[in-house]
mmCIF file of C-alpha atoms and ligand atoms in Angstrom:
data_model
loop_
_atom_site.group_PDB
_atom_site.id
_atom_site.type_symbol
_atom_site.label_atom_id
_atom_site.label_comp_id
_atom_site.label_asym_id
_atom_site.label_seq_id
_atom_site.Cartn_x
_atom_site.Cartn_y
_atom_site.Cartn_z
ATOM 1 C CA MET A 228 -9.176 -23.389 -9.171
ATOM 2 C CA ALA A 229 -6.672 -20.908 -10.629
ATOM 3 C CA GLU A 230 -4.908 -23.413 -12.792
ATOM 4 C CA GLY A 231 -6.330 -24.298 -16.243
ATOM 5 C CA VAL A 232 -7.137 -28.058 -16.451
ATOM 6 C CA LEU A 233 -7.653 -30.233 -19.672
ATOM 7 C CA VAL A 234 -8.489 -33.809 -19.941
ATOM 8 C CA THR A 235 -8.828 -35.892 -23.092
ATOM 9 C CA ASP A 236 -9.824 -39.389 -23.560
ATOM 10 C CA ALA A 237 -8.180 -42.316 -25.370
ATOM 11 C CA ASP A 238 -9.309 -40.807 -28.761
ATOM 12 C CA GLY A 239 -7.685 -37.363 -28.184
ATOM 13 C CA VAL A 240 -11.318 -35.898 -27.600
ATOM 14 C CA VAL A 241 -11.390 -32.994 -24.992
ATOM 15 C CA VAL A 242 -13.555 -34.261 -22.128
ATOM 16 C CA HIS A 243 -12.983 -31.628 -19.802
ATOM 17 C CA ALA A 244 -11.892 -28.065 -19.938
ATOM 18 C CA ASN A 245 -12.500 -25.768 -16.904
ATOM 19 C CA ARG A 246 -13.224 -22.193 -16.752
ATOM 20 C CA ALA A 247 -9.559 -21.223 -15.990
ATOM 21 C CA LEU A 248 -8.194 -23.168 -19.057
ATOM 22 C CA ARG A 249 -10.875 -21.377 -21.416
ATOM 23 C CA GLY A 250 -9.923 -18.193 -20.051
ATOM 24 C CA LEU A 251 -6.202 -18.753 -20.608
ATOM 25 C CA LEU A 252 -6.544 -19.956 -24.137
ATOM 26 C CA GLY A 253 -9.448 -17.771 -24.946
ATOM 27 C CA VAL A 254 -11.692 -20.501 -26.024
ATOM 28 C CA GLY A 255 -15.406 -21.308 -25.174
ATOM 29 C CA PRO A 256 -17.244 -24.389 -23.892
ATOM 30 C CA GLU A 257 -17.571 -25.580 -27.463
ATOM 31 C CA VAL A 258 -14.132 -27.258 -27.352
ATOM 32 C CA LEU A 259 -15.812 -30.254 -25.334
ATOM 33 C CA GLY A 260 -16.306 -33.160 -27.455
ATOM 34 C CA ARG A 261 -14.008 -32.089 -30.086
ATOM 35 C CA PRO A 262 -10.535 -33.577 -30.787
ATOM 36 C CA LEU A 263 -7.795 -31.714 -29.091
ATOM 37 C CA THR A 264 -5.912 -31.152 -32.457
ATOM 38 C CA GLU A 265 -8.957 -29.112 -33.653
ATOM 39 C CA ALA A 266 -10.088 -27.579 -30.391
ATOM 40 C CA ILE A 267 -6.913 -26.051 -29.297
ATOM 41 C CA ALA A 268 -4.952 -24.001 -31.732
ATOM 42 C CA GLN A 269 -2.428 -22.620 -29.077
ATOM 43 C CA GLU A 270 1.079 -23.379 -30.382
ATOM 44 C CA GLY A 271 3.208 -25.681 -28.385
ATOM 45 C CA VAL A 272 0.327 -27.522 -26.606
ATOM 46 C CA GLN A 273 -0.081 -30.185 -29.308
ATOM 47 C CA GLY A 274 3.610 -30.972 -29.500
ATOM 48 C CA LEU A 275 3.707 -31.374 -25.524
ATOM 49 C CA VAL A 276 0.734 -33.752 -25.719
ATOM 50 C CA GLU A 277 2.380 -35.854 -28.336
ATOM 51 C CA LEU A 278 5.659 -36.000 -26.326
ATOM 52 C CA ALA A 279 3.965 -37.006 -23.201
ATOM 53 C CA GLU A 280 2.144 -39.779 -24.907
ATOM 54 C CA ALA A 281 5.435 -40.961 -26.695
ATOM 55 C CA GLU A 282 7.471 -40.867 -23.429
ATOM 56 C CA ARG A 283 4.542 -42.095 -21.181
ATOM 57 C CA GLU A 284 5.579 -39.513 -18.578
ATOM 58 C CA SER A 285 4.947 -35.899 -17.602
ATOM 59 C CA VAL A 286 6.627 -33.216 -19.787
ATOM 60 C CA GLN A 287 6.291 -29.402 -19.133
ATOM 61 C CA GLU A 288 7.310 -26.244 -20.974
ATOM 62 C CA GLU A 289 6.623 -22.531 -20.471
ATOM 63 C CA LEU A 290 4.846 -20.964 -23.321
ATOM 64 C CA PRO A 291 3.900 -17.472 -24.374
ATOM 65 C CA VAL A 292 -0.053 -17.485 -24.541
ATOM 66 C CA ARG A 293 -1.983 -14.502 -25.533
ATOM 67 C CA GLY A 294 0.701 -12.135 -23.894
ATOM 68 C CA ARG A 295 1.194 -13.966 -20.717
ATOM 69 C CA ARG A 296 3.720 -16.731 -19.560
ATOM 70 C CA VAL A 297 1.941 -20.084 -19.020
ATOM 71 C CA LEU A 298 3.445 -23.083 -17.581
ATOM 72 C CA VAL A 299 1.993 -26.062 -19.392
ATOM 73 C CA ARG A 300 2.441 -29.608 -17.815
ATOM 74 C CA VAL A 301 1.008 -32.475 -19.604
ATOM 75 C CA THR A 302 0.480 -35.999 -18.023
ATOM 76 C CA PRO A 303 -0.520 -39.186 -19.650
ATOM 77 C CA ILE A 304 -3.378 -40.901 -17.731
ATOM 78 C CA GLU A 305 -2.513 -44.506 -16.791
ATOM 79 C CA ASP A 306 -4.900 -47.337 -17.235
ATOM 80 C CA PRO A 307 -7.833 -47.931 -17.263
ATOM 81 C CA THR A 308 -8.489 -44.974 -19.360
ATOM 82 C CA THR A 309 -5.936 -43.432 -21.495
ATOM 83 C CA GLY A 310 -5.403 -39.833 -22.841
ATOM 84 C CA ILE A 311 -3.899 -36.915 -21.059
ATOM 85 C CA VAL A 312 -4.407 -34.366 -18.205
ATOM 86 C CA ALA A 313 -2.826 -30.837 -18.911
ATOM 87 C CA VAL A 314 -2.490 -28.383 -16.122
ATOM 88 C CA LEU A 315 -1.746 -24.630 -17.219
ATOM 89 C CA SER A 316 -0.397 -22.191 -14.684
ATOM 90 C CA ASP A 317 -0.131 -18.482 -15.334
ATOM 91 C CA VAL A 318 3.292 -17.539 -14.028
ATOM 92 C CA THR A 319 3.443 -14.113 -15.586
ATOM 93 C CA GLU A 320 3.409 -12.332 -12.096
ATOM 94 C CA LEU A 321 5.862 -14.856 -10.677
ATOM 95 C CA ARG A 322 8.332 -14.208 -13.589
ATOM 96 C CA ARG A 323 7.829 -10.351 -13.267
ATOM 97 C CA LEU A 324 8.641 -10.522 -9.346
ATOM 98 C CA GLU A 325 11.758 -12.860 -10.152
ATOM 99 C CA ARG A 326 12.920 -10.333 -12.581
ATOM 100 C CA ILE A 327 12.280 -7.417 -10.071
ATOM 101 C CA ARG A 328 14.531 -9.396 -7.553
ATOM 102 C CA ARG A 329 17.206 -10.086 -10.106
ATOM 103 C CA ASP A 330 17.408 -6.464 -11.253
ATOM 104 C CA PHE A 331 17.614 -5.396 -7.695
ATOM 105 C CA VAL A 332 20.394 -7.608 -6.801
ATOM 106 C CA ALA A 333 22.333 -6.372 -9.837
ATOM 107 C CA ASN A 334 21.584 -2.804 -8.820
ATOM 108 C CA VAL A 335 22.791 -3.400 -5.400
ATOM 109 C CA SER A 336 26.103 -4.973 -6.516
ATOM 110 C CA HIS A 337 26.708 -2.070 -8.877
ATOM 111 C CA GLU A 338 26.067 0.495 -6.181
ATOM 112 C CA LEU A 339 28.399 -1.179 -3.993
ATOM 113 C CA ARG A 340 31.189 -1.597 -6.514
ATOM 114 C CA THR A 341 32.138 2.008 -6.832
ATOM 115 C CA PRO A 342 32.753 2.911 -3.227
ATOM 116 C CA VAL A 343 34.522 -0.642 -2.594
ATOM 117 C CA ALA A 344 36.873 -0.078 -5.594
ATOM 118 C CA ALA A 345 37.674 3.466 -4.325
ATOM 119 C CA VAL A 346 38.515 2.245 -0.679
ATOM 120 C CA ARG A 347 40.733 -0.410 -2.252
ATOM 121 C CA ALA A 348 42.500 1.956 -4.526
ATOM 122 C CA ALA A 349 43.182 4.492 -1.759
ATOM 123 C CA THR A 350 44.377 1.820 0.699
ATOM 124 C CA GLU A 351 46.603 0.362 -1.898
ATOM 125 C CA THR A 352 48.168 3.641 -2.624
ATOM 126 C CA LEU A 353 48.601 4.339 1.004
ATOM 127 C CA LEU A 354 50.358 0.820 1.636
ATOM 128 C CA SER A 355 52.666 1.471 -1.228
ATOM 129 C CA GLY A 356 54.119 4.476 0.135
ATOM 130 C CA ALA A 357 51.656 7.539 0.500
ATOM 131 C CA LEU A 358 51.342 6.525 4.088
ATOM 132 C CA ASP A 359 54.730 7.776 4.728
ATOM 133 C CA ARG A 360 54.150 11.247 3.399
ATOM 134 C CA ALA A 361 51.823 13.280 5.712
ATOM 135 C CA ASP A 362 50.161 15.373 2.908
ATOM 136 C CA THR A 363 49.269 12.338 0.584
ATOM 137 C CA ALA A 364 48.413 10.178 3.501
ATOM 138 C CA ARG A 365 45.698 12.653 4.650
ATOM 139 C CA GLU A 366 44.119 12.979 1.184
ATOM 140 C CA PHE A 367 43.829 9.292 0.627
ATOM 141 C CA VAL A 368 42.490 8.605 4.280
ATOM 142 C CA GLY A 369 39.964 11.158 3.473
ATOM 143 C CA ILE A 370 38.955 9.313 0.400
ATOM 144 C CA VAL A 371 38.491 6.209 2.459
ATOM 145 C CA ASP A 372 36.548 8.079 4.783
ATOM 146 C CA ARG A 373 33.883 9.434 2.293
ATOM 147 C CA HIS A 374 33.417 6.187 0.503
ATOM 148 C CA ALA A 375 33.102 4.321 3.718
ATOM 149 C CA GLU A 376 30.344 6.938 4.767
ATOM 150 C CA ARG A 377 28.632 6.205 1.397
ATOM 151 C CA LEU A 378 28.658 2.518 2.040
ATOM 152 C CA HIS A 379 27.421 3.092 5.580
ATOM 153 C CA ARG A 380 24.355 5.052 4.243
ATOM 154 C CA LEU A 381 23.740 2.509 1.546
ATOM 155 C CA VAL A 382 23.734 -0.337 4.039
ATOM 156 C CA GLU A 383 21.508 1.640 6.320
ATOM 157 C CA ASP A 384 19.013 2.432 3.598
ATOM 158 C CA LEU A 385 18.879 -1.154 2.326
ATOM 159 C CA LEU A 386 18.326 -2.390 5.885
ATOM 160 C CA GLU A 387 15.523 0.211 6.402
ATOM 161 C CA LEU A 388 13.948 -0.985 3.128
ATOM 162 C CA SER A 389 14.052 -4.467 3.875
ATOM 163 C CA ARG A 390 12.505 -4.089 7.285
ATOM 164 C CA LEU A 391 9.677 -2.167 5.544
ATOM 165 C CA GLU A 392 9.172 -4.667 2.928
ATOM 166 C CA SER A 393 9.270 -7.728 5.089
ATOM 167 C CA GLY A 394 6.619 -6.100 7.417
ATOM 168 C CA GLU A 395 8.762 -7.185 10.090
ATOM 169 C CA VAL A 396 8.312 -4.038 12.216
ATOM 170 C CA ARG A 397 4.720 -3.129 12.426
ATOM 171 C CA HIS A 398 4.097 0.495 12.051
ATOM 172 C CA LEU A 399 1.079 0.809 14.281
ATOM 173 C CA PRO A 400 -0.035 4.460 13.647
ATOM 174 C CA GLU A 401 -0.939 6.576 16.610
ATOM 175 C CA PRO A 402 -1.656 10.199 16.929
ATOM 176 C CA VAL A 403 1.316 12.292 16.313
ATOM 177 C CA ARG A 404 1.479 16.111 16.793
ATOM 178 C CA LEU A 405 2.522 17.259 13.364
ATOM 179 C CA ARG A 406 3.963 20.554 14.332
ATOM 180 C CA ASP A 407 6.343 18.664 16.696
ATOM 181 C CA ALA A 408 7.521 16.255 13.985
ATOM 182 C CA VAL A 409 8.009 19.162 11.743
ATOM 183 C CA THR A 410 10.160 21.053 14.232
ATOM 184 C CA ARG A 411 12.167 18.085 15.014
ATOM 185 C CA ALA A 412 12.931 17.139 11.422
ATOM 186 C CA LEU A 413 13.879 20.527 10.293
ATOM 187 C CA GLU A 414 16.467 20.931 13.295
ATOM 188 C CA LEU A 415 18.423 18.226 11.499
ATOM 189 C CA PHE A 416 19.180 20.594 8.734
ATOM 190 C CA SER A 417 20.505 23.661 10.428
ATOM 191 C CA LEU A 418 23.947 23.040 9.446
ATOM 192 C CA ALA A 419 23.305 22.072 5.828
ATOM 193 C CA VAL A 420 21.014 25.134 5.403
ATOM 194 C CA LYS A 421 23.659 27.579 6.609
ATOM 195 C CA ALA A 422 26.413 25.712 4.267
ATOM 196 C CA ARG A 423 24.204 26.292 1.166
ATOM 197 C CA GLY A 424 22.366 29.418 2.076
ATOM 198 C CA THR A 425 18.976 27.858 1.796
ATOM 199 C CA ARG A 426 15.925 29.481 2.952
ATOM 200 C CA LEU A 427 14.186 26.778 4.757
ATOM 201 C CA THR A 428 10.707 27.787 6.126
ATOM 202 C CA ALA A 429 7.982 25.725 7.879
ATOM 203 C CA SER A 430 4.324 26.694 8.233
ATOM 204 C CA VAL A 431 1.620 24.538 9.910
ATOM 205 C CA ASP A 432 -1.835 25.559 9.582
ATOM 206 C CA PRO A 433 -3.338 26.044 13.043
ATOM 207 C CA ALA A 434 -6.439 23.951 12.184
ATOM 208 C CA VAL A 435 -3.829 20.824 11.816
ATOM 209 C CA ASP A 436 -3.086 19.265 15.026
ATOM 210 C CA CYS A 437 -2.505 15.371 15.228
ATOM 211 C CA VAL A 438 -2.173 12.782 12.292
ATOM 212 C CA GLU A 439 -2.123 9.048 12.185
ATOM 213 C CA ALA A 440 1.488 8.208 12.035
ATOM 214 C CA THR A 441 4.501 7.201 13.911
ATOM 215 C CA ALA A 442 7.094 9.643 14.955
ATOM 216 C CA HIS A 443 9.802 7.530 13.266
ATOM 217 C CA ALA A 444 7.903 7.482 10.005
ATOM 218 C CA LEU A 445 6.872 11.001 9.783
ATOM 219 C CA GLU A 446 10.452 12.285 10.640
ATOM 220 C CA HIS A 447 12.068 9.905 8.293
ATOM 221 C CA ILE A 448 9.811 10.905 5.334
ATOM 222 C CA LEU A 449 10.330 14.631 6.139
ATOM 223 C CA SER A 450 13.951 14.436 6.509
ATOM 224 C CA ASN A 451 14.287 12.449 3.110
ATOM 225 C CA LEU A 452 12.169 15.012 1.419
ATOM 226 C CA VAL A 453 13.958 18.076 2.806
ATOM 227 C CA ASP A 454 17.247 16.594 2.226
ATOM 228 C CA ASN A 455 16.574 16.068 -1.564
ATOM 229 C CA ALA A 456 15.139 19.494 -1.639
ATOM 230 C CA ILE A 457 18.164 21.226 -0.090
ATOM 231 C CA LYS A 458 20.380 18.926 -1.878
ATOM 232 C CA TYR A 459 19.097 19.382 -5.519
ATOM 233 C CA SER A 460 18.502 22.940 -5.377
ATOM 234 C CA PRO A 461 21.038 25.580 -6.106
ATOM 235 C CA GLU A 462 22.731 27.602 -3.359
ATOM 236 C CA GLY A 463 20.259 30.284 -2.007
ATOM 237 C CA ALA A 464 17.158 28.440 -3.054
ATOM 238 C CA THR A 465 14.060 28.338 -0.833
ATOM 239 C CA VAL A 466 12.567 25.113 0.528
ATOM 240 C CA ARG A 467 9.116 25.405 2.217
ATOM 241 C CA VAL A 468 7.660 22.717 4.383
ATOM 242 C CA THR A 469 3.674 23.372 4.802
ATOM 243 C CA ALA A 470 0.842 21.366 6.464
ATOM 244 C CA ALA A 471 -2.825 22.191 5.796
ATOM 245 C CA PRO A 472 -6.170 20.353 5.680
ATOM 246 C CA HIS A 473 -6.748 18.856 2.231
ATOM 247 C CA GLY A 474 -10.171 17.447 1.701
ATOM 248 C CA ASP A 475 -10.511 14.798 4.489
ATOM 249 C CA ARG A 476 -6.693 14.553 4.757
ATOM 250 C CA VAL A 477 -3.932 16.461 6.036
ATOM 251 C CA ARG A 478 -1.479 17.531 3.314
ATOM 252 C CA LEU A 479 2.312 17.870 4.297
ATOM 253 C CA SER A 480 4.330 19.410 1.456
ATOM 254 C CA VAL A 481 7.973 20.023 0.923
ATOM 255 C CA VAL A 482 8.146 22.627 -1.990
ATOM 256 C CA ASP A 483 11.587 23.640 -3.382
ATOM 257 C CA THR A 484 12.505 26.367 -5.968
ATOM 258 C CA GLY A 485 15.316 23.981 -7.441
ATOM 259 C CA PRO A 486 15.790 22.765 -10.989
ATOM 260 C CA GLY A 487 12.678 20.514 -11.139
ATOM 261 C CA VAL A 488 12.297 17.081 -12.515
ATOM 262 C CA GLU A 489 11.346 16.275 -16.160
ATOM 263 C CA ALA A 490 7.719 14.917 -16.499
ATOM 264 C CA ARG A 491 9.114 11.711 -18.099
ATOM 265 C CA HIS A 492 11.045 10.749 -14.825
ATOM 266 C CA LEU A 493 8.022 11.447 -12.493
ATOM 267 C CA PRO A 494 6.152 8.174 -12.635
ATOM 268 C CA ARG A 495 9.235 6.172 -11.688
ATOM 269 C CA LEU A 496 10.816 8.454 -9.094
ATOM 270 C CA PHE A 497 9.752 6.427 -6.144
ATOM 271 C CA GLU A 498 11.284 3.303 -7.560
ATOM 272 C CA ARG A 499 14.313 1.779 -5.801
ATOM 273 C CA PHE A 500 17.705 3.216 -7.348
ATOM 274 C CA TYR A 501 15.767 5.269 -10.022
ATOM 275 C CA ARG A 502 17.388 8.797 -10.403
ATOM 276 C CA ALA A 503 16.491 11.650 -12.736
ATOM 277 C CA ASP A 504 20.033 12.840 -12.602
ATOM 278 C CA LYS A 505 22.495 9.858 -11.956
ATOM 279 C CA SER A 506 25.632 11.701 -11.841
ATOM 280 C CA ARG A 507 24.368 14.570 -9.835
ATOM 281 C CA SER A 508 22.847 12.210 -7.324
ATOM 282 C CA ARG A 509 26.089 10.084 -6.960
ATOM 283 C CA ASP A 510 28.198 13.370 -6.560
ATOM 284 C CA LEU A 511 26.035 14.348 -3.751
ATOM 285 C CA GLY A 512 26.438 10.963 -2.054
ATOM 286 C CA GLY A 513 22.860 9.916 -2.640
ATOM 287 C CA THR A 514 21.901 6.232 -2.526
ATOM 288 C CA GLY A 515 18.745 6.431 -4.869
ATOM 289 C CA LEU A 516 16.716 4.784 -2.271
ATOM 290 C CA GLY A 517 15.516 7.856 -0.264
ATOM 291 C CA LEU A 518 12.053 8.144 -2.081
ATOM 292 C CA ALA A 519 11.345 4.397 -2.150
ATOM 293 C CA ILE A 520 11.870 4.356 1.645
ATOM 294 C CA VAL A 521 9.469 7.613 1.854
ATOM 295 C CA LYS A 522 6.770 5.619 -0.147
ATOM 296 C CA HIS A 523 6.986 2.526 1.960
ATOM 297 C CA LEU A 524 6.903 4.484 5.267
ATOM 298 C CA ALA A 525 3.932 6.428 3.916
ATOM 299 C CA GLU A 526 1.904 3.224 2.930
ATOM 300 C CA ALA A 527 2.859 1.685 6.375
ATOM 301 C CA ILE A 528 0.879 4.578 8.092
ATOM 302 C CA GLY A 529 -1.949 4.700 5.669
ATOM 303 C CA ALA A 530 -0.763 7.903 3.666
ATOM 304 C CA THR A 531 0.010 8.509 -0.029
ATOM 305 C CA VAL A 532 2.753 10.396 -1.585
ATOM 306 C CA SER A 533 2.785 12.262 -4.818
ATOM 307 C CA VAL A 534 5.058 14.598 -6.695
ATOM 308 C CA GLU A 535 4.293 17.651 -9.074
ATOM 309 C CA SER A 536 7.294 19.596 -10.822
ATOM 310 C CA THR A 537 7.977 22.100 -13.403
ATOM 311 C CA PRO A 538 11.417 21.936 -14.843
ATOM 312 C CA GLY A 539 13.410 25.310 -14.131
ATOM 313 C CA GLU A 540 10.844 26.382 -11.480
ATOM 314 C CA GLY A 541 10.765 23.643 -8.768
ATOM 315 C CA THR A 542 9.338 20.514 -7.281
ATOM 316 C CA SER A 543 6.603 19.773 -4.619
ATOM 317 C CA PHE A 544 6.226 16.591 -2.821
ATOM 318 C CA HIS A 545 2.956 16.027 -0.895
ATOM 319 C CA VAL A 546 2.288 13.538 1.701
ATOM 320 C CA ASP A 547 -1.594 13.176 2.427
ATOM 321 C CA LEU A 548 -2.042 11.947 5.974
ATOM 322 C CA ARG A 549 -4.962 10.865 7.782
ATOM 323 C CA PRO A 550 -5.857 13.109 10.445
ATOM 324 C CA SER A 551 -6.211 11.761 13.995
ATOM 325 C CA ALA A 552 -8.935 12.732 16.615
ATOM 326 C CA GLY A 553 -6.989 11.316 19.516
ATOM 327 C CA PRO A 554 -4.548 13.286 21.692
ATOM 328 C CA ALA A 555 -0.845 12.816 21.153
ATOM 329 C CA ALA A 556 0.388 10.228 23.549
ATOM 330 C CA GLU A 557 2.231 11.941 26.522
ATOM 331 C CA PRO A 558 5.979 11.427 26.611
ATOM 332 C CA SER A 559 6.575 8.963 29.138
ATOM 333 C CA ARG A 560 8.204 10.255 32.368
ATOM 334 C CA ASP A 561 10.741 8.498 34.322
ATOM 335 C CA GLU A 562 9.427 7.856 37.743
HETATM 336 N N1 LIG B 186 13.505 18.044 -4.765
HETATM 337 C C1 LIG B 186 13.956 17.555 -5.891
HETATM 338 N N2 LIG B 186 14.197 18.174 -6.860
HETATM 339 C C2 LIG B 186 14.952 17.620 -7.988
HETATM 340 N N3 LIG B 186 15.101 16.333 -8.166
HETATM 341 C C3 LIG B 186 14.763 15.538 -7.198
HETATM 342 C C4 LIG B 186 14.240 16.100 -5.871
HETATM 343 N N4 LIG B 186 13.919 15.021 -5.131
HETATM 344 C C5 LIG B 186 14.184 13.854 -5.733
HETATM 345 N N5 LIG B 186 14.821 14.185 -6.971
HETATM 346 C C6 LIG B 186 15.180 13.082 -8.075
HETATM 347 O O1 LIG B 186 14.880 11.920 -7.467
HETATM 348 C C7 LIG B 186 15.922 11.064 -7.402
HETATM 349 C C8 LIG B 186 15.615 9.977 -6.394
HETATM 350 O O2 LIG B 186 15.611 10.539 -5.074
HETATM 351 P P1 LIG B 186 16.092 9.559 -3.912
HETATM 352 O O3 LIG B 186 15.168 8.340 -3.754
HETATM 353 O O4 LIG B 186 16.034 10.413 -2.707
HETATM 354 O O5 LIG B 186 17.625 9.227 -4.143
HETATM 355 P P2 LIG B 186 18.788 10.165 -3.968
HETATM 356 O O6 LIG B 186 18.598 11.271 -3.391
HETATM 357 O O7 LIG B 186 19.779 9.212 -3.100
HETATM 358 O O8 LIG B 186 19.594 10.124 -5.264
HETATM 359 C C9 LIG B 186 17.058 11.739 -7.309
HETATM 360 O O9 LIG B 186 18.240 11.206 -7.661
HETATM 361 C C10 LIG B 186 16.732 13.001 -8.125
HETATM 362 O O10 LIG B 186 17.112 12.901 -9.289
HETATM 363 MG MG1 LIG B 187 17.441 11.419 -1.558
#
């Protein structure tokens, strides 16, 4: 069993200590037959045993044990024998997950607060007179509009993440023609590219045909990566989308000539709400969730994502996809 179990007899001698217990406390089988006070040096355990014996009821406490969090529950044994049973559970991972959840809720609240405060301030200004003056009315409605848009994006990204994490929608990969997905994704950026004078190019190796994916996942991954590449690069930069065989995979890359990302940020870039450049991301309306979504989508279709970057030269994101032998499903025709 996963829990560590320790039993003593009426004289306080250890009569049972399972493998999990010995592993948790870092002791060997020699603890058997010895008094608990000598056998177990772990701080806190002895005190709990004494308390349980004095109170004649179960007591528990979470203790730091050899770098882990361990919940220790001590129960006195009722007649005919006396002594105690101690059950030790390693709750390190549980506590870690709880902390992640707490941080996530705190992050979401923090992200919501700014746009909500901006909308409230603008509507208050409007209601207290600005509404009657055409020029200021327009300005403040514009502020409401921008921040409502930001709230909308945040909610959409959160929903997408939660759908992906719950596994509620199954992304059953099927053959998808990569060239088509690239073309469709890039179409979305024709306006942004014009506005920023970005050179956006795509080249798909003729040897690449279908990959295991879903059209939704592939286009969403690509549009998030291309959006970042355009957004974080200065005007007139070049963004290249390429696809070519890479070992037994197909590597889809989005390469930009933007500012790059410092090496210390790279390992955390795919975490929810992690931003290398906080103020810049917010100014550009980013939610900080794009790359977390990319990573989840990639995992859902059995692909892996990675990033390389040289500050001052640019950034490359790679998605390594499974090639697919089968033909792409024909688009269904209305009969
Ligand atoms: N192509 C890129 N060039 C430079 N920095 C990037 C690039 N792509 C992502 N980043 C950094 O990674 C962070 C996380 O990206 P993302 O999850 O898409 O969030 P968002 O774009 O909403 O801030 C960004 O805030 C930015 O600091
Ligand atoms: Mg983004």
